[in-house]
mmCIF file of C-alpha atoms in Angstrom:
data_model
loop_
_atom_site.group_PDB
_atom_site.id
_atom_site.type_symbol
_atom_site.label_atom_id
_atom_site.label_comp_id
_atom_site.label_asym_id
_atom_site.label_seq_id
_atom_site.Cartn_x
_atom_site.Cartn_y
_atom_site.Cartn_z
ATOM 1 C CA UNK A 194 0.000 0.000 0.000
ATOM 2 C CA UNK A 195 1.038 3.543 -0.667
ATOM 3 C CA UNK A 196 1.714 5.642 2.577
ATOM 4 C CA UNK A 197 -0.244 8.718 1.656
ATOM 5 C CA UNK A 198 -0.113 10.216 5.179
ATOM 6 C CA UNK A 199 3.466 10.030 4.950
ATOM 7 C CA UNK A 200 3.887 11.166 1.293
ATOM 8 C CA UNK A 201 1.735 14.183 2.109
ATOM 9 C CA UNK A 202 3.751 15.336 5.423
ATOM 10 C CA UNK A 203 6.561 14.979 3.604
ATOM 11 C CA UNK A 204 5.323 16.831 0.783
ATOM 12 C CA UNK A 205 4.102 20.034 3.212
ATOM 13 C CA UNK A 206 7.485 20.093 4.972
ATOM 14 C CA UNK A 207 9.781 20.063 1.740
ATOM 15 C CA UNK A 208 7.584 22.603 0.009
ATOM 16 C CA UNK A 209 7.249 24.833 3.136
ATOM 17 C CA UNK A 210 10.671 25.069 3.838
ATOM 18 C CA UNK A 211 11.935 25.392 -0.261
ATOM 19 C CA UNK A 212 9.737 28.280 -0.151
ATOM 20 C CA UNK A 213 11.261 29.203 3.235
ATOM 21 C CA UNK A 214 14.837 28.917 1.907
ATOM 22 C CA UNK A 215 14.048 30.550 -1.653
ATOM 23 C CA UNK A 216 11.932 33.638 -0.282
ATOM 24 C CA UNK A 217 13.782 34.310 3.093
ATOM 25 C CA UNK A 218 16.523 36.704 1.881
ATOM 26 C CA UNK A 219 14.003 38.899 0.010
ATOM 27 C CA UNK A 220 11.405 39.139 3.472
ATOM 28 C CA UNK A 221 14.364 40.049 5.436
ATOM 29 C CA UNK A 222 13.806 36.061 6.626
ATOM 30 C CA UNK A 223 12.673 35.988 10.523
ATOM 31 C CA UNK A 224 11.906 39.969 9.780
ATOM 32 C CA UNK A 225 8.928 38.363 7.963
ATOM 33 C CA UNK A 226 5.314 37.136 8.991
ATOM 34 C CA UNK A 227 5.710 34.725 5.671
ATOM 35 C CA UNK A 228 8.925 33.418 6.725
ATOM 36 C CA UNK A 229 8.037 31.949 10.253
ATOM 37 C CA UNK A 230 4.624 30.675 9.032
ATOM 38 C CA UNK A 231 6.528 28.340 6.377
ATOM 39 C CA UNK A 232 8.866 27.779 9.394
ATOM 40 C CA UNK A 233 6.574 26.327 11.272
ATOM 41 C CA UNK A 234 4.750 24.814 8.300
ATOM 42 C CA UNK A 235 7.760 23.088 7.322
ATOM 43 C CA UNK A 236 8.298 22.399 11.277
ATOM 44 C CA UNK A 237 5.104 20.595 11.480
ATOM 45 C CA UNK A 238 5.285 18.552 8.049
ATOM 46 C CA UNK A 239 8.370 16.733 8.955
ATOM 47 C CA UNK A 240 7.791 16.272 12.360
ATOM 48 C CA UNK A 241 4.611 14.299 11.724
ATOM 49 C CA UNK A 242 6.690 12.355 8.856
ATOM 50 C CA UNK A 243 9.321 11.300 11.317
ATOM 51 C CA UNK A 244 7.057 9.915 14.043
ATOM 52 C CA UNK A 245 5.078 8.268 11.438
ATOM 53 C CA UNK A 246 8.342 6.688 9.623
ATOM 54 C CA UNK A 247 9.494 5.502 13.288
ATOM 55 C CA UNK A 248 5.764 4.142 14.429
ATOM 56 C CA UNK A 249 3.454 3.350 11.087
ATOM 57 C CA UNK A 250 3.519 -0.836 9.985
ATOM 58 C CA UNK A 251 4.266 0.336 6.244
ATOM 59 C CA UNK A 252 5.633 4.038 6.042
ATOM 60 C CA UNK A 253 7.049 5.626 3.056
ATOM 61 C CA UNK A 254 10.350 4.744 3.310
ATOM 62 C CA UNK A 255 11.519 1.456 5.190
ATOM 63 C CA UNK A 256 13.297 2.160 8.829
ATOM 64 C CA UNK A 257 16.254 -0.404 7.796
ATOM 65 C CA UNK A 258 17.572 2.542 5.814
ATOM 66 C CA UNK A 259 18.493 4.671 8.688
ATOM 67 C CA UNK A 260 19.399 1.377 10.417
ATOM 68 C CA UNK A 261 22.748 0.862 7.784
ATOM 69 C CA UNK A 262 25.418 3.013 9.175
ATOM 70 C CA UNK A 263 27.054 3.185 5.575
ATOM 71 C CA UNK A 264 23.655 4.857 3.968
ATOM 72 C CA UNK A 265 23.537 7.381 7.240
ATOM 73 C CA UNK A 266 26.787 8.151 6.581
ATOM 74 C CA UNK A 267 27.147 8.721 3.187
ATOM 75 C CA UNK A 268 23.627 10.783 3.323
ATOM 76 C CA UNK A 269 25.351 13.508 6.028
ATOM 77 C CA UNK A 270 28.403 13.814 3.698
ATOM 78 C CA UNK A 271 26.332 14.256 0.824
ATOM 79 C CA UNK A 272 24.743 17.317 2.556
ATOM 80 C CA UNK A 273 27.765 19.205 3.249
ATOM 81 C CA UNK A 274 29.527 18.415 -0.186
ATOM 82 C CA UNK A 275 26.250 19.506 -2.297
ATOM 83 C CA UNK A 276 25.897 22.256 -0.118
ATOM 84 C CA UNK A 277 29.186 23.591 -0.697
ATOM 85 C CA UNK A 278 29.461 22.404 -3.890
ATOM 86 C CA UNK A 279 25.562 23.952 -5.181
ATOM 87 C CA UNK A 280 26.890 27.248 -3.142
ATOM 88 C CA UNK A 281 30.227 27.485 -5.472
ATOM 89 C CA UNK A 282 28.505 27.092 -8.337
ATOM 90 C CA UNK A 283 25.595 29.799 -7.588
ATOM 91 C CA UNK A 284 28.227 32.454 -6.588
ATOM 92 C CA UNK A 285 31.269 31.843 -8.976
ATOM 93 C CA UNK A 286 29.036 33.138 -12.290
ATOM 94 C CA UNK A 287 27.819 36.219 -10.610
ATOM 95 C CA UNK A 288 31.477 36.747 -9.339
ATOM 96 C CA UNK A 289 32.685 36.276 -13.012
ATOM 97 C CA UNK A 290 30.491 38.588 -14.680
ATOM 98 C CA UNK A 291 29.599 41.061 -11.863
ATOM 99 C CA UNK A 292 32.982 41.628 -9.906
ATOM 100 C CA UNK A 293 35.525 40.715 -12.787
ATOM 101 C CA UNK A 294 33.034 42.025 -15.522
ATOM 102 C CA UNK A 295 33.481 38.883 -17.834
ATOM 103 C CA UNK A 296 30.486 39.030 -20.478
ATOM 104 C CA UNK A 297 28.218 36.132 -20.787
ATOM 105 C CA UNK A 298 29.760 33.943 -23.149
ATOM 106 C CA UNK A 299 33.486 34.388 -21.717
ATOM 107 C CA UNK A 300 31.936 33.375 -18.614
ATOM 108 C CA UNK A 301 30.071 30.284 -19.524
ATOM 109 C CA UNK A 302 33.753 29.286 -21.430
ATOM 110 C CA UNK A 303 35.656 29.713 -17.835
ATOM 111 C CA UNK A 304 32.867 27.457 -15.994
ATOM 112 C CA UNK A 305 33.321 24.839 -18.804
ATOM 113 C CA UNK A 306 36.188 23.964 -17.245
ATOM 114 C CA UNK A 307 34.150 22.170 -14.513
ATOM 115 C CA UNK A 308 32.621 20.066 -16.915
ATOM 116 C CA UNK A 309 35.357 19.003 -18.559
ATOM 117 C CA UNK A 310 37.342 17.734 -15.259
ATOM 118 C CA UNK A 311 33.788 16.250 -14.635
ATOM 119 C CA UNK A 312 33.826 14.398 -17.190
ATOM 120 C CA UNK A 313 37.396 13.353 -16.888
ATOM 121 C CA UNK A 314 37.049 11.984 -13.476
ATOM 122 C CA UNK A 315 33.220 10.315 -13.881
ATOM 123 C CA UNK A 316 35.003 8.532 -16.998
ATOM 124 C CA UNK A 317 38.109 7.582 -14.679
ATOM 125 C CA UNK A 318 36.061 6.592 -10.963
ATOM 126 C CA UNK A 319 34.042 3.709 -12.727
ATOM 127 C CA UNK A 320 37.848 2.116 -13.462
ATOM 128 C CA UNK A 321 39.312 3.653 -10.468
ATOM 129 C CA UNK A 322 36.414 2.303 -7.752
ATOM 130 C CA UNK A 323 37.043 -1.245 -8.978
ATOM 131 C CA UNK A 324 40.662 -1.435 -8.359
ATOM 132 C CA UNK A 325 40.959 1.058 -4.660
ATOM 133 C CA UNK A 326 39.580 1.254 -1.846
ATOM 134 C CA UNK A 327 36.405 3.351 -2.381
ATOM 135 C CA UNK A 328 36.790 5.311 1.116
ATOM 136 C CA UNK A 329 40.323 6.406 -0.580
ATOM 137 C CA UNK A 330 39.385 7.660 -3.733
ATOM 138 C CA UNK A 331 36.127 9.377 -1.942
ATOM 139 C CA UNK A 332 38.876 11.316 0.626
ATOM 140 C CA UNK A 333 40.598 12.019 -2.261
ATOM 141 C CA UNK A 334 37.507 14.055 -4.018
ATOM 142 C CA UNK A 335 37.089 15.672 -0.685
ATOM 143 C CA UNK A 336 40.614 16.977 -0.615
ATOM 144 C CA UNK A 337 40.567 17.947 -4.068
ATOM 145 C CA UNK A 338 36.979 20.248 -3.478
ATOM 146 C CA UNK A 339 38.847 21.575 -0.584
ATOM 147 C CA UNK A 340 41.863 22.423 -2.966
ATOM 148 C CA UNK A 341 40.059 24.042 -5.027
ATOM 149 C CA UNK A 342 37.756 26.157 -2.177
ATOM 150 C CA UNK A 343 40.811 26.961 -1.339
ATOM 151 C CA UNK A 344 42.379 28.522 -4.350
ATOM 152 C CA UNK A 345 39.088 30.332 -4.479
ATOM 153 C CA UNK A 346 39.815 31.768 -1.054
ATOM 154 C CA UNK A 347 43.174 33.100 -2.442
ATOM 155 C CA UNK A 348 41.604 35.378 -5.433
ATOM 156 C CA UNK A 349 42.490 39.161 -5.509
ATOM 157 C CA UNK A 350 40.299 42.310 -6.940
ATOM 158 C CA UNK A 351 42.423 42.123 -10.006
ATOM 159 C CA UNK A 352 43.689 39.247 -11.391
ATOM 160 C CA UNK A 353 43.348 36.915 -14.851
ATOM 161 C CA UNK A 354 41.293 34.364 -15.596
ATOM 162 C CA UNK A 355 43.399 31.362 -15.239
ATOM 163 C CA UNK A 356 43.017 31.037 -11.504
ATOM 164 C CA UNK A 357 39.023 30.904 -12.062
ATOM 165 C CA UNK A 358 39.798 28.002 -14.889
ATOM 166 C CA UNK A 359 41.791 26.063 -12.892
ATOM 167 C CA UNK A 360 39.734 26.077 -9.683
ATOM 168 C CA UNK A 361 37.073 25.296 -11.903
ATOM 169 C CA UNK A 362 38.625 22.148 -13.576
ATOM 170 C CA UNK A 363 39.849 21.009 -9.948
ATOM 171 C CA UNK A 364 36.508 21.110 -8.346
ATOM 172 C CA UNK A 365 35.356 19.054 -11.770
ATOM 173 C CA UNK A 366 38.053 16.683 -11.384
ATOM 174 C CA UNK A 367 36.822 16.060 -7.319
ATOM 175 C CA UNK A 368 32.833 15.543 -8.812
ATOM 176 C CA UNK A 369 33.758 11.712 -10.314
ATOM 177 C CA UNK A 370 35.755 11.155 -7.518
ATOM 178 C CA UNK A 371 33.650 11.688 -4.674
ATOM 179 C CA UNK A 372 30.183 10.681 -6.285
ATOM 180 C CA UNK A 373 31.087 7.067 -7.961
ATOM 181 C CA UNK A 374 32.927 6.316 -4.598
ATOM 182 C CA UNK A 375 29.924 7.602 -2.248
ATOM 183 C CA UNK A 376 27.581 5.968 -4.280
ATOM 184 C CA UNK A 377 29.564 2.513 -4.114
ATOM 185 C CA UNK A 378 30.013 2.930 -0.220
ATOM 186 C CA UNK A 379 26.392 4.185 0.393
ATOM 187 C CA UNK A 380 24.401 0.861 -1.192
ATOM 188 C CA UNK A 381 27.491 -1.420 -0.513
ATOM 189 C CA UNK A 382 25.982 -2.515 2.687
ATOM 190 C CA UNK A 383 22.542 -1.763 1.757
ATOM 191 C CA UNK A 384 20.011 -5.129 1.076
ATOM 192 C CA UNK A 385 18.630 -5.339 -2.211
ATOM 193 C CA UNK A 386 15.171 -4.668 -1.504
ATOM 194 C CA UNK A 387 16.311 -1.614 -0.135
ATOM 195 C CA UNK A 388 17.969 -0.004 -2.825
ATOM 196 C CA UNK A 389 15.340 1.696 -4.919
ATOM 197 C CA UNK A 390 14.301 3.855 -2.110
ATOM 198 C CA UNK A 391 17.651 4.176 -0.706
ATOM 199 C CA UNK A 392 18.580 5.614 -4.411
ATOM 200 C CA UNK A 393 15.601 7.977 -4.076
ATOM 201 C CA UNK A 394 15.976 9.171 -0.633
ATOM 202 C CA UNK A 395 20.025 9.945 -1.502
ATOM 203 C CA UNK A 396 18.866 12.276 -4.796
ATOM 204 C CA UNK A 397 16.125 13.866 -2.051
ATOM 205 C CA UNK A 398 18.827 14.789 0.641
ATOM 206 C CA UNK A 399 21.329 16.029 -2.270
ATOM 207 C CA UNK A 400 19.081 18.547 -3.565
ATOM 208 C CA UNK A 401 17.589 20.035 -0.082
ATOM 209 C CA UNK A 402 21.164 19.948 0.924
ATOM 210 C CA UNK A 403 22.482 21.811 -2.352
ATOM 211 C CA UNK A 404 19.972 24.379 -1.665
ATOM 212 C CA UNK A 405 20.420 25.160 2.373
ATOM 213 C CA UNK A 406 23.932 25.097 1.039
ATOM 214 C CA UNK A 407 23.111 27.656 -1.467
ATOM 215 C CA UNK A 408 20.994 29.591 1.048
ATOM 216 C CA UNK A 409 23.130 29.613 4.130
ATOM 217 C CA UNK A 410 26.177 30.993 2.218
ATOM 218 C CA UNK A 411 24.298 33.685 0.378
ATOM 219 C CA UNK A 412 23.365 35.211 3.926
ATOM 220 C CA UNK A 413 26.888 35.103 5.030
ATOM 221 C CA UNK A 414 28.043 36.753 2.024
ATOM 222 C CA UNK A 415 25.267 39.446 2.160
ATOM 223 C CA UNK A 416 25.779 40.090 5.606
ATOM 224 C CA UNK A 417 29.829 40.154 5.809
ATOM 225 C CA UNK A 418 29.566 42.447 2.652
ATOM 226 C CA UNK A 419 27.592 44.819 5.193
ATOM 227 C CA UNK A 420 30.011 44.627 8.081
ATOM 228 C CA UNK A 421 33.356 44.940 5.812
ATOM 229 C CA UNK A 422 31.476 47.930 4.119
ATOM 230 C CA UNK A 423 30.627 49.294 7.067
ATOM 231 C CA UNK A 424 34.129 48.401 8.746
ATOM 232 C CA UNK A 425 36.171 50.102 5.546
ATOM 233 C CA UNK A 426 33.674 53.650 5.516
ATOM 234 C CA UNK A 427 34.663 54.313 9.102
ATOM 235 C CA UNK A 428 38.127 54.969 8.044
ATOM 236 C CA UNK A 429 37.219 57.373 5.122
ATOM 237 C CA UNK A 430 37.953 61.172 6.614
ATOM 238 C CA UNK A 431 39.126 63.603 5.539
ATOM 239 C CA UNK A 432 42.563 63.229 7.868
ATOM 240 C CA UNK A 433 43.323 60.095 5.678
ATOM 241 C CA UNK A 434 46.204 60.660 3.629
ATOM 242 C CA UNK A 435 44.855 57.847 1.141
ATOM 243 C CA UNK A 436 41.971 59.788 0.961
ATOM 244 C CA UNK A 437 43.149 63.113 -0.026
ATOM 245 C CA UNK A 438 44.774 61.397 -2.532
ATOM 246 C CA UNK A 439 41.608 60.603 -4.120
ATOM 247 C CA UNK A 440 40.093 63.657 -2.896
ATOM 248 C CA UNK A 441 42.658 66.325 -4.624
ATOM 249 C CA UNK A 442 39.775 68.615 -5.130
ATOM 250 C CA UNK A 443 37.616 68.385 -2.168
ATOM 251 C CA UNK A 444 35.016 66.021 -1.787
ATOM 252 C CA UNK A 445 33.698 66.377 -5.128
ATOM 253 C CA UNK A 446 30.724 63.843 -5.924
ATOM 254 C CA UNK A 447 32.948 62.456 -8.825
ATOM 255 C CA UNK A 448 35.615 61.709 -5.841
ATOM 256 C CA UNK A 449 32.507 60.666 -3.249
ATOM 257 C CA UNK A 450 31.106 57.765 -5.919
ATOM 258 C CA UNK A 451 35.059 56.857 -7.002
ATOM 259 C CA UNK A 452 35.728 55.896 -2.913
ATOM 260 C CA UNK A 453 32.345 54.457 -2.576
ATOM 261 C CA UNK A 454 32.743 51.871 -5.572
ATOM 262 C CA UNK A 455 36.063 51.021 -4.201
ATOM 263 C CA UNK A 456 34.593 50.438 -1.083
ATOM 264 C CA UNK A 457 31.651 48.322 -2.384
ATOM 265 C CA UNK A 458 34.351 46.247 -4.547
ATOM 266 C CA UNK A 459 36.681 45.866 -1.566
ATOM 267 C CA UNK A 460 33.855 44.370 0.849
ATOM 268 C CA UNK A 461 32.505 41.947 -2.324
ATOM 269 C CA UNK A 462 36.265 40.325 -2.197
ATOM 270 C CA UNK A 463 36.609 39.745 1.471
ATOM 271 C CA UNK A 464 32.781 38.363 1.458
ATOM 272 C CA UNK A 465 33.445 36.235 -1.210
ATOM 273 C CA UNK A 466 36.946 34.578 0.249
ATOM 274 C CA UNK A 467 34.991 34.270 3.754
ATOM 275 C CA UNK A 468 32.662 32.112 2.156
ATOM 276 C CA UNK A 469 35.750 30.163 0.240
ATOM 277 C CA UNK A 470 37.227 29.892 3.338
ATOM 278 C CA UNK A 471 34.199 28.323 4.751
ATOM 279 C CA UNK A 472 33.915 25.904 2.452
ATOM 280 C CA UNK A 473 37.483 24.881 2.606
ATOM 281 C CA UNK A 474 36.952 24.632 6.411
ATOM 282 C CA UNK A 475 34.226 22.403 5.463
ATOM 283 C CA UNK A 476 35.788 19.636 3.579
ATOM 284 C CA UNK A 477 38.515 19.695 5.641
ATOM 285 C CA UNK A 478 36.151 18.768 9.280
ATOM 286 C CA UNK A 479 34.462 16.386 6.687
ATOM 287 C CA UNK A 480 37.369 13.844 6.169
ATOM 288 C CA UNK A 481 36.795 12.465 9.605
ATOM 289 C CA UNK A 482 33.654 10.970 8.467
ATOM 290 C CA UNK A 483 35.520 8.539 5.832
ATOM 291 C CA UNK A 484 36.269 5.920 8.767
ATOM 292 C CA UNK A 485 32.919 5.414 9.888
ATOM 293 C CA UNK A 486 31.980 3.872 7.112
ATOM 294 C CA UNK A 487 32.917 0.271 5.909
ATOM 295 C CA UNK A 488 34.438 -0.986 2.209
ATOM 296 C CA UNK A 489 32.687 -2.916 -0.119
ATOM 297 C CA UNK A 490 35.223 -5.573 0.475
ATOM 298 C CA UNK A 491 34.379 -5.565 4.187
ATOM 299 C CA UNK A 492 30.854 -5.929 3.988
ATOM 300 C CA UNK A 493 30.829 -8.714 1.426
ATOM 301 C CA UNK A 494 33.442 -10.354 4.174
ATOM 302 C CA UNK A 495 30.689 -9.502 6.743
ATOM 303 C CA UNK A 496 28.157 -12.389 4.983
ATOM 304 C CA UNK A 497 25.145 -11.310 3.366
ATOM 305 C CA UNK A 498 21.893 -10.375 4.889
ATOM 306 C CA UNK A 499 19.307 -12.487 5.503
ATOM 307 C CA UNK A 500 16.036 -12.036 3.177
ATOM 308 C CA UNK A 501 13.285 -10.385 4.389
ATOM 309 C CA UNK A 502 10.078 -11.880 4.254
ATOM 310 C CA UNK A 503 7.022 -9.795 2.478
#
C-alpha cells in the first residue's frame, strides 16, 4: 500500500521550507510574517513524517535505511559536499560577470572547465572504484573540493582568468571522484530490496542539501559584505592621507562615488573569500567521516543479509 499520510507530510514540509529557503533573503527572513509561518509549516510537516516513519507498519520509506550506518553516513556527507558544492557554483558566475566584468559567453567558457574535469574523473572513478579502496578515492575528491575552495579563497580584486579556470577544472576533477565512490560505499551494505528507495531518498537529501547550502552561504556573504562595508567607511575622513589622494579637489561627488565603488568592490572580495574559506573549512572537518563507514570488500566479508520476508 502507498503511505499517503506520509507522502503528504513529507510533501508540506519540503515545500514549506523550499519556499522558506528561496523567499527568506528577500522578506528580510525571521523579519517576515511569511517566513516563520513556512517555518513552522515546514516544522510541522516533517515532524509528523518522522514519528510516522518511526511508528506506522508500512511508512514511506523502510526504517532499515536509517538502520545501515554506511547509507547514514554517506547521506550527512552528501549534505555538506552539495551544499558547498551547489553554493560554489551559484556564486562563482555572478562573481565572473559582476565583480571581474566577464560578459556572458566568456563566462560560460571559464565554468566549462568544470565540466570538462567532470567528465574526466566520472570517466576515470568507474575504473578507479574497482581497483581502490572506495573510502580512498572518496577522501581524495574531498581533498581535491577543498583544494580548489581553497584557491578560491586566495583570489584578488584584479587578477586573470586562469586562476578561475583552474579552480574550476579542480573542483570538476573532485565531482567523479567523490560521487562514484559515495555511491559505491552508500548501497554497498545496503540489502537489495532496499535499494530503490535508498537511491531515491540519496537524490532527495542532495538537492535540499544543495539548496540550504546555497541559502546559508548567500546570507553570510550578504551580511559580511555589510560589516566589511561598514568596517572600511569608518576609516574614510578627511585626515586620511589615502583619501586626499583621491580627494585632490575636495570632496567632489565624482571623488565621493570613485571611494564608494572602491569600497563596495573591496567588501565583495573579502565576502566572497569568507565564504571560500568556509567551504574549505568544510571539507577539511568532513574527512573524519571517511572511517565510519565500511568498504565494499568488508561488507561482502561480513556475509550477506538475511532475506526479508514480504
Amino acid at each position: 500500500k502507498f503511505d499517503f499520510f506520509g507522502f503528504i507530510s513529507l510533501s508540506i514540509g519540503l515545500a514549506a521550507f523550499q519556499l522558506m529557503l528561496d523567499r527568506g533573503q528577500t522578506n528580510d527572513w525571521f523579519g517576515s510574517t511569511e517566513t516563520w509561518i513556512e517555518l513552522i509549516g515546514a516544522g510541522i510537516g516533517f515532524y509528523l513524517f518522522v514519528i510516522h516513519t518511526l511508528t506506522g507498519k508500512e511508512p514511506l520509506f523502510s526504517r532499515e535505511l536509517f538502520a545501515d550506518t554506511n547509507f547514514r553516513t554517506t547521506l550527512i556527507a552528501s549534505v555538506f559536499i552539495m551544499g558547498s558544492m551547489y553554493a560554489s557554483m551559484a556564486l562563482v558566475p555572478v562573481l565572473i560577470q559582476d565583480f571581474y566584468g566577464y560578459p556572458v559567453f566568456h563566462a560560460g567558457v571559464i565554468m566549462m572547465a568544470r565540466g570538462i574535469g567532470g567528465f574526466i574523473s566520472m570517466v576515470a572513478a568507474g575504473r578507479l572504484v574497482s581497483r581502490f579502496d572506495a573510502r580512498v578515492l572518496m577522501g581524495v575528491g574531498i581533498c581535491l573540493i577543498g583544494a580548489s575552495f581553497f584557491m578560491m579563497s586566495r583570489f584578488a580584486p584584479v587578477m586573470g582568468s586562469g586562476p578561475l579556470i583552474w579552480s574550476g577544472f579542480i573542483q570538476g576533477l573532485a565531482m567523479g571522484l567523490f560521487f562514484v565512490p559515495l555511491s559505491t560505499l552508500g548501497f554497498a551494505t545496503l540489502a537489495p530490496h532496499l535499494r530503490t528507495q535508498g537511491a531515491t531518498i540519496s537524490n532527495l537529501i542532495r538537492n535540499v542539501g544543495g539548496s540550504v547550502g546555497i541559502s546559508i552561504l548567500q546570507v553570510i556573504l550578504v551580511n559580511n559584505m555589510q560589516v566589511a562595508r561598514s568596517n572600511m567607511a569608518s576609516h574614510i575622513s578627511p585626515g586620511n592621507p589615502a583619501v586626499q589622494q583621491l580627494m585632490p579637489n575636495g570632496p567632489t561627488p565624482q571623488a565621493m562615488a570613485t571611494i564608494n565603488g572602491m569600497i563596495a568592490r573591496q567588501s565583495a572580495m573579502i565576502s566572497y573569500i569568507d565564504d571560500f574559506w568556509l567551504m574549505t573549512i568544510v571539507m577539511v572537518c568532513l574527512l573524519p567521516i571517511l572511517f565510519l563507514m565500511r568498504a565494499p570488500k568488508q561488507a561482502a566479508a561480513a556475509g550477506p543479509r538475511p532475506p526479508v520476508m514480504e
